[in-house]
Short mmCIF file of C-alpha atoms and ligand atoms in Angstrom, two decimals:
data_model
loop_
_atom_site.label_atom_id
_atom_site.label_comp_id
_atom_site.label_asym_id
_atom_site.label_seq_id
_atom_site.Cartn_x
_atom_site.Cartn_y
_atom_site.Cartn_z
CA MET W 1 49.48 -9.73 44.41
CA PHE W 2 48.86 -12.99 42.56
CA ASN W 3 49.32 -13.84 38.93
CA LYS W 4 46.46 -16.31 38.98
CA ILE W 5 43.90 -17.28 41.56
CA ALA W 6 41.41 -20.14 41.19
CA LEU W 7 38.03 -20.05 42.92
CA ILE W 8 36.38 -23.45 43.26
CA GLY W 9 32.70 -22.68 43.84
CA ILE W 10 31.21 -19.35 42.83
CA GLY W 11 28.32 -18.73 45.19
CA LEU W 12 27.93 -15.83 47.63
CA ILE W 13 31.47 -16.07 49.02
CA GLY W 14 33.31 -17.07 45.81
CA SER W 15 31.68 -14.33 43.74
CA SER W 16 32.33 -11.72 46.45
CA ILE W 17 36.03 -12.70 46.48
CA ALA W 18 36.12 -12.48 42.66
CA LEU W 19 34.53 -9.03 42.60
CA ALA W 20 36.65 -7.62 45.43
CA ALA W 21 39.92 -9.15 44.14
CA ARG W 22 39.34 -7.64 40.72
CA GLN W 23 38.27 -4.26 42.11
CA LYS W 24 41.34 -4.05 44.38
CA GLY W 25 43.74 -5.43 41.74
CA LEU W 26 44.79 -8.45 43.81
CA ALA W 27 44.91 -10.96 40.93
CA LYS W 28 45.83 -10.66 37.26
CA ASN W 29 43.84 -13.70 36.26
CA ILE W 30 40.81 -15.22 38.00
CA ALA W 31 39.86 -18.80 37.10
CA ILE W 32 36.44 -20.03 38.17
CA SER W 33 35.17 -23.55 38.53
CA THR W 34 31.78 -24.82 39.62
CA ARG W 35 29.78 -28.02 39.38
CA LYS W 36 26.81 -26.98 37.23
CA GLN W 37 26.95 -25.56 33.71
CA GLN W 38 24.08 -23.21 34.60
CA THR W 39 26.04 -21.69 37.50
CA LEU W 40 29.16 -21.39 35.35
CA ASP W 41 27.14 -19.59 32.64
CA LYS W 42 25.73 -17.23 35.27
CA ALA W 43 29.23 -16.45 36.57
CA LYS W 44 30.34 -15.78 32.98
CA SER W 45 27.41 -13.48 32.28
CA LEU W 46 28.24 -11.54 35.46
CA ASN W 47 31.85 -11.29 34.24
CA LEU W 48 33.18 -12.60 37.55
CA GLY W 49 36.39 -14.10 36.17
CA ASP W 50 38.72 -14.54 33.21
CA GLU W 51 38.54 -18.31 32.70
CA TYR W 52 35.71 -20.75 33.41
CA PHE W 53 35.84 -24.53 33.94
CA LEU W 54 33.49 -27.30 34.99
CA ASP W 55 36.48 -29.42 36.03
CA ALA W 56 38.30 -27.91 39.01
CA LYS W 57 41.61 -29.52 38.05
CA GLU W 58 41.65 -27.46 34.86
CA ALA W 59 41.06 -24.26 36.83
CA VAL W 60 43.89 -24.81 39.32
CA LYS W 61 46.64 -25.27 36.70
CA ASP W 62 49.32 -22.58 37.26
CA ALA W 63 47.24 -20.92 39.99
CA ASP W 64 49.26 -19.32 42.83
CA LEU W 65 46.27 -19.25 45.16
CA ILE W 66 43.36 -21.70 45.15
CA ILE W 67 40.34 -21.08 47.39
CA LEU W 68 37.65 -23.69 48.00
CA CYS W 69 34.32 -21.82 48.15
CA THR W 70 31.89 -24.77 48.12
CA PRO W 71 30.01 -26.44 51.02
CA ILE W 72 32.41 -28.15 53.48
CA GLY W 73 31.12 -31.64 52.65
CA THR W 74 32.48 -31.29 49.08
CA PHE W 75 36.07 -30.35 50.04
CA GLU W 76 37.49 -33.86 50.32
CA ASN W 77 36.52 -34.98 46.81
CA ILE W 78 37.53 -31.66 45.28
CA VAL W 79 40.99 -31.81 46.86
CA LYS W 80 41.46 -35.44 45.78
CA ASN W 81 40.66 -34.31 42.24
CA ILE W 82 42.88 -31.19 42.12
CA ALA W 83 45.89 -32.31 44.23
CA PRO W 84 47.93 -33.74 41.31
CA SER W 85 47.37 -30.56 39.23
CA LEU W 86 48.43 -28.00 41.85
CA LYS W 87 51.45 -25.84 41.05
CA GLN W 88 54.48 -26.32 43.31
CA GLY W 89 54.56 -23.66 46.03
CA ALA W 90 50.90 -22.66 45.53
CA ILE W 91 48.72 -21.69 48.48
CA LEU W 92 45.60 -23.81 48.95
CA SER W 93 42.93 -22.26 51.16
CA ASP W 94 39.19 -22.45 51.78
CA VAL W 95 36.42 -20.34 53.29
CA GLY W 96 34.60 -23.09 55.20
CA SER W 97 32.82 -22.11 58.41
CA VAL W 98 34.41 -24.98 60.40
CA LYS W 99 38.19 -25.34 60.64
CA GLY W 100 39.19 -28.36 62.81
CA HIS W 101 37.39 -30.85 60.57
CA VAL W 102 38.69 -29.26 57.37
CA GLN W 103 42.25 -29.39 58.65
CA LYS W 104 41.93 -33.02 59.74
CA ILE W 105 40.31 -34.26 56.53
CA LEU W 106 42.37 -32.28 54.01
CA SER W 107 45.88 -32.22 55.50
CA PRO W 108 46.73 -35.82 54.53
CA LEU W 109 45.55 -35.23 50.94
CA ILE W 110 47.70 -32.18 50.20
CA PRO W 111 51.13 -32.56 48.58
CA LYS W 112 54.08 -31.40 50.76
CA GLU W 113 55.14 -28.56 48.46
CA ILE W 114 51.69 -26.91 48.73
CA HIS W 115 51.01 -24.37 51.49
CA PHE W 116 47.70 -25.30 53.09
CA ILE W 117 46.22 -22.36 55.01
CA PRO W 118 42.55 -22.72 55.99
CA ALA W 119 40.57 -19.48 56.33
CA HIS W 120 37.11 -18.34 57.41
CA PRO W 121 35.78 -14.91 56.48
CA MET W 122 33.22 -13.89 59.11
CA ALA W 123 30.95 -12.30 56.56
CA GLY W 124 27.85 -13.44 54.77
CA THR W 125 24.17 -13.00 54.10
CA GLU W 126 21.25 -15.40 53.81
CA TYR W 127 21.49 -15.28 49.98
CA SER W 128 23.30 -17.83 47.81
CA GLY W 129 24.64 -18.21 44.29
CA PRO W 130 26.88 -16.15 41.99
CA GLU W 131 24.44 -13.24 41.77
CA ALA W 132 24.41 -12.84 45.58
CA GLY W 133 28.03 -11.62 45.82
CA PHE W 134 29.14 -8.02 46.27
CA SER W 135 32.62 -6.53 46.47
CA SER W 136 32.24 -4.86 49.89
CA LEU W 137 31.13 -8.06 51.69
CA PHE W 138 34.41 -8.48 53.58
CA GLU W 139 35.03 -4.85 54.47
CA GLY W 140 35.60 -4.34 58.17
CA ARG W 141 34.74 -7.98 58.91
CA GLY W 142 37.01 -10.52 60.60
CA CYS W 143 38.78 -13.26 58.68
CA MET W 144 40.37 -16.06 60.71
CA LEU W 145 43.32 -18.01 59.33
CA THR W 146 44.08 -21.32 61.03
CA PRO W 147 47.43 -22.58 59.63
CA SER W 148 49.31 -25.40 61.33
CA GLU W 149 52.32 -24.34 63.40
CA LYS W 150 54.69 -25.76 60.78
CA GLN W 151 53.24 -23.69 57.95
CA ASP W 152 55.56 -21.38 55.99
CA LYS W 153 55.41 -17.86 57.47
CA SER W 154 55.78 -16.03 54.17
CA ALA W 155 52.83 -17.95 52.67
CA ILE W 156 50.72 -17.05 55.74
CA LYS W 157 51.72 -13.41 55.32
CA LEU W 158 50.77 -13.48 51.63
CA LEU W 159 47.30 -14.93 52.30
CA SER W 160 46.85 -12.55 55.22
CA ASP W 161 47.73 -9.59 52.94
CA PHE W 162 45.24 -10.89 50.35
CA TRP W 163 42.38 -10.94 52.87
CA GLN W 164 43.39 -7.53 54.21
CA GLY W 165 43.35 -6.35 50.60
CA LEU W 166 39.75 -7.60 50.34
CA GLY W 167 38.97 -5.38 53.35
CA SER W 168 39.05 -7.94 56.20
CA ASN W 169 40.61 -7.71 59.63
CA VAL W 170 42.77 -10.83 59.71
CA GLU W 171 43.45 -12.93 62.80
CA ILE W 172 45.53 -16.06 63.08
CA MET W 173 43.95 -18.60 65.36
CA ASP W 174 44.11 -22.22 66.43
CA ALA W 175 41.49 -24.28 64.52
CA GLU W 176 39.90 -25.80 67.66
CA HIS W 177 39.56 -22.38 69.29
CA HIS W 178 38.04 -20.97 66.09
CA ASP W 179 35.40 -23.71 66.11
CA LEU W 180 34.42 -22.95 69.70
CA VAL W 181 34.15 -19.20 69.03
CA VAL W 182 31.97 -19.62 65.94
CA ALA W 183 29.85 -22.29 67.66
CA ILE W 184 28.50 -19.60 70.02
CA THR W 185 28.63 -16.55 67.71
CA SER W 186 27.26 -18.19 64.58
CA HIS W 187 26.36 -21.88 64.66
CA VAL W 188 24.16 -22.08 67.79
CA PRO W 189 22.31 -18.85 66.82
CA HIS W 190 21.50 -20.47 63.46
CA LEU W 191 20.28 -23.63 65.20
CA ILE W 192 18.06 -21.53 67.48
CA ALA W 193 16.66 -19.64 64.47
CA TYR W 194 15.98 -22.88 62.55
CA ASN W 195 14.29 -24.23 65.66
CA ILE W 196 12.05 -21.27 66.48
CA VAL W 197 10.89 -20.83 62.90
CA GLY W 198 10.24 -24.60 62.74
CA THR W 199 8.29 -24.49 66.02
CA ALA W 200 6.17 -21.56 64.82
CA SER W 201 5.38 -23.27 61.54
CA ASP W 202 4.35 -26.50 63.35
CA LEU W 203 2.29 -24.72 66.02
CA GLU W 204 -1.19 -26.06 66.60
CA GLY W 205 -3.84 -23.45 67.29
CA VAL W 206 -1.99 -20.69 65.41
CA SER W 207 -2.18 -21.00 61.64
CA LYS W 208 0.84 -20.65 59.34
CA SER W 209 -0.82 -17.68 57.65
CA GLU W 210 -1.20 -15.95 61.06
CA VAL W 211 2.50 -16.54 61.77
CA ILE W 212 3.36 -14.93 58.43
CA LYS W 213 0.79 -12.12 58.57
CA TYR W 214 1.51 -11.04 62.15
CA SER W 215 5.25 -11.74 62.22
CA ALA W 216 6.66 -9.27 64.70
CA GLY W 217 10.20 -7.88 64.43
CA GLY W 218 11.71 -10.53 66.69
CA PHE W 219 10.34 -13.43 64.67
CA ARG W 220 11.14 -11.77 61.34
CA ASP W 221 14.79 -11.42 62.36
CA PHE W 222 14.95 -15.15 63.10
CA THR W 223 13.43 -15.95 59.69
CA ARG W 224 16.27 -14.09 57.97
CA ILE W 225 18.82 -16.38 59.61
CA ALA W 226 16.63 -19.46 59.09
CA ALA W 227 16.54 -18.71 55.33
CA SER W 228 20.26 -19.51 55.02
CA ASP W 229 21.44 -22.20 52.62
CA PRO W 230 20.31 -25.65 53.87
CA ILE W 231 23.28 -27.60 52.43
CA MET W 232 25.90 -25.23 53.79
CA TRP W 233 24.35 -25.30 57.26
CA ARG W 234 23.78 -29.06 57.24
CA ASP W 235 27.53 -29.45 56.65
CA VAL W 236 28.38 -26.97 59.44
CA PHE W 237 26.46 -29.02 62.02
CA LEU W 238 27.85 -32.31 60.70
CA THR W 239 31.44 -31.05 60.99
CA ASN W 240 31.43 -28.88 64.14
CA ARG W 241 29.45 -31.31 66.27
CA ASN W 242 31.55 -31.24 69.47
CA ALA W 243 31.88 -27.46 69.77
CA VAL W 244 28.18 -26.97 68.91
CA LEU W 245 27.12 -29.57 71.51
CA GLU W 246 29.33 -27.93 74.16
CA MET W 247 27.82 -24.48 73.53
CA LEU W 248 24.31 -25.88 73.19
CA GLU W 249 24.66 -27.49 76.61
CA LYS W 250 25.52 -24.09 78.15
CA PHE W 251 22.68 -22.45 76.22
CA LEU W 252 20.12 -24.99 77.44
CA GLY W 253 21.27 -24.52 81.04
CA ASP W 254 20.82 -20.75 80.77
CA LEU W 255 17.45 -21.18 79.03
CA ASP W 256 16.32 -23.38 81.88
CA GLU W 257 17.26 -20.66 84.38
CA LEU W 258 15.41 -18.08 82.31
CA LYS W 259 12.37 -20.34 82.21
CA SER W 260 12.47 -20.59 86.02
CA ALA W 261 12.75 -16.79 86.32
CA VAL W 262 9.64 -16.40 84.14
CA ASP W 263 7.88 -19.15 86.10
CA ARG W 264 8.52 -17.56 89.52
CA GLY W 265 7.89 -14.02 88.20
CA ASP W 266 11.44 -12.91 89.04
CA GLY W 267 11.47 -9.45 87.43
CA ASP W 268 14.91 -8.57 88.88
CA ALA W 269 16.58 -11.59 87.23
CA LEU W 270 14.93 -10.82 83.87
CA GLU W 271 15.83 -7.12 84.03
CA GLU W 272 19.43 -7.88 84.98
CA LEU W 273 19.90 -10.21 81.98
CA PHE W 274 18.13 -7.93 79.51
CA THR W 275 20.31 -4.99 80.63
CA ARG W 276 23.49 -7.02 80.05
CA THR W 277 22.38 -8.19 76.59
CA ARG W 278 21.45 -4.65 75.55
CA ALA W 279 25.02 -3.57 76.38
CA ILE W 280 26.40 -6.34 74.11
CA ARG W 281 24.35 -4.99 71.22
CA ARG W 282 25.80 -1.50 71.85
CA SER W 283 29.35 -2.91 71.87
CA ILE W 284 28.75 -4.62 68.50
CA ILE W 285 27.52 -1.33 67.03
CA GLU W 286 30.47 0.56 68.53
CA ALA W 287 32.87 -1.99 67.03
CA GLY W 288 31.43 -1.13 63.59
CA GLN W 289 30.00 -4.63 63.11
CA GLU W 290 26.37 -3.42 62.88
CA ILE W 291 24.56 -0.31 61.70
CA ASP W 292 23.30 2.08 64.36
CA MET W 293 19.69 2.24 63.16
CA ALA W 294 16.47 1.09 64.75
CA ASP W 295 15.11 -2.18 63.29
CA PHE W 296 18.26 -2.56 61.11
CA GLY W 297 17.23 0.55 59.18
CA ARG W 298 14.12 -1.08 57.72
CA GLU W 299 11.67 1.46 56.38
CA LYS W 300 8.65 -0.46 57.59
P1 LIG J 401 26.60 -20.82 47.89
O1 LIG J 401 26.27 -19.41 47.58
O2 LIG J 401 25.51 -21.80 48.09
O3 LIG J 401 27.58 -21.37 46.73
C1 LIG J 401 28.08 -22.66 46.76
C2 LIG J 401 28.94 -22.92 45.54
O4 LIG J 401 29.47 -24.24 45.64
C3 LIG J 401 28.21 -22.84 44.22
O5 LIG J 401 29.09 -22.34 43.23
C4 LIG J 401 27.90 -24.32 43.93
O6 LIG J 401 27.90 -24.59 42.56
C5 LIG J 401 29.15 -24.97 44.47
N1 LIG J 401 28.95 -26.38 44.80
C6 LIG J 401 28.00 -26.93 45.58
N2 LIG J 401 28.18 -28.25 45.66
C7 LIG J 401 29.25 -28.53 44.90
C8 LIG J 401 29.94 -29.74 44.58
N3 LIG J 401 29.53 -30.91 45.07
N4 LIG J 401 31.04 -29.65 43.79
C9 LIG J 401 31.44 -28.48 43.28
N5 LIG J 401 30.82 -27.29 43.54
C10 LIG J 401 29.75 -27.34 44.33
O7 LIG J 401 27.54 -20.95 49.18
P2 LIG J 401 28.36 -19.83 49.99
O8 LIG J 401 27.41 -19.13 50.91
O9 LIG J 401 29.19 -19.05 49.05
O10 LIG J 401 29.25 -20.78 50.91
C11 LIG J 401 30.41 -21.38 50.42
C12 LIG J 401 31.33 -21.72 51.57
O11 LIG J 401 31.57 -20.53 52.32
C13 LIG J 401 30.81 -22.75 52.56
O12 LIG J 401 31.82 -23.69 52.85
C14 LIG J 401 30.46 -21.96 53.79
O13 LIG J 401 30.70 -22.71 54.99
C15 LIG J 401 31.41 -20.78 53.70
N6 LIG J 401 30.93 -19.52 54.31
C16 LIG J 401 29.66 -19.09 54.05
C17 LIG J 401 29.19 -17.91 54.64
C18 LIG J 401 27.77 -17.42 54.40
O14 LIG J 401 27.27 -16.63 55.19
N7 LIG J 401 27.12 -17.83 53.35
C19 LIG J 401 30.05 -17.16 55.46
C20 LIG J 401 31.36 -17.60 55.65
C21 LIG J 401 31.78 -18.79 55.07
P3 LIG J 401 26.73 -25.20 41.70
O15 LIG J 401 25.63 -24.16 41.66
O16 LIG J 401 27.43 -25.36 40.38
O17 LIG J 401 26.30 -26.48 42.34
#
């Protein structure tokens, strides 16, 4: 599909794109750039690309598609650095988990002849770094593209075909709407997980070793989410503040009602909610977004 793609950042998402693009034959040449020599050496030893650079502006030369795969807070400086070296007519995209902010900050920095099409693959794990990637990460998962209305349709189609080639189900969406959707499906759940694991570790009267030793399934599942990369998630909450606050407000209202139901011993209210939430879990399994195994298929 592309003669040359450049991946700026080669952590979980960048390395998964590299592996899948190579496996599916979507790029003849894959150039990789990252900040640290150690990470670049790791990417090289894993044979993730064809060319390796510490300076992103070297990597983007002659690239038809450039994807920013670093934490959102780094995008602005990276784009300032690479903008003069971008090939005319190239597509510049990213994989950041927030889209409104990215669009606002980057749009003024991008030369007119470059097609800027932000993207967000809804796929990930709690692991980071070049060794965390795997080629099937995007299979069957959503990928939202949030181009501006003026963006060239053929460039959108090309990027959409690329993500479909990686295995994703692509949807084109308005950036503000994207941010609201992910605030409730991804960002607030992470905040809740960070909070509950933090509360448990600060609890007086129950020791940290008891929390670890007797961690029940529910708590363990929160710790998986709360083990996600601190820098990436710091940037998500710094850049999707309004949507997160809006959803958090709704969440706190519902939590307050739930607290009252527990307080007054209202079994009907609890049962009604728990029945509804169980049905949501079934729908996610039926949509192929989760495995149909008890306790996520853990053996113990
Ligand atoms: P990651 O595994 O932590 O990798 C981050 C990469 O960015 C590394 O190659 C790191 O390189 C590089 N990097 C960090 N700071 C940099 C800087 N200042 N300048 C240049 N490179 C820098 O992260 P990830 O999980 O792949 O996430 C990358 C992006 O994908 C984020 O924007 C995130 O919002 C988005 N995303 C993540 C997930 C997920 O579940 N993880 C899902 C969807 C989208 P060095 O080691 O050389 O510093």
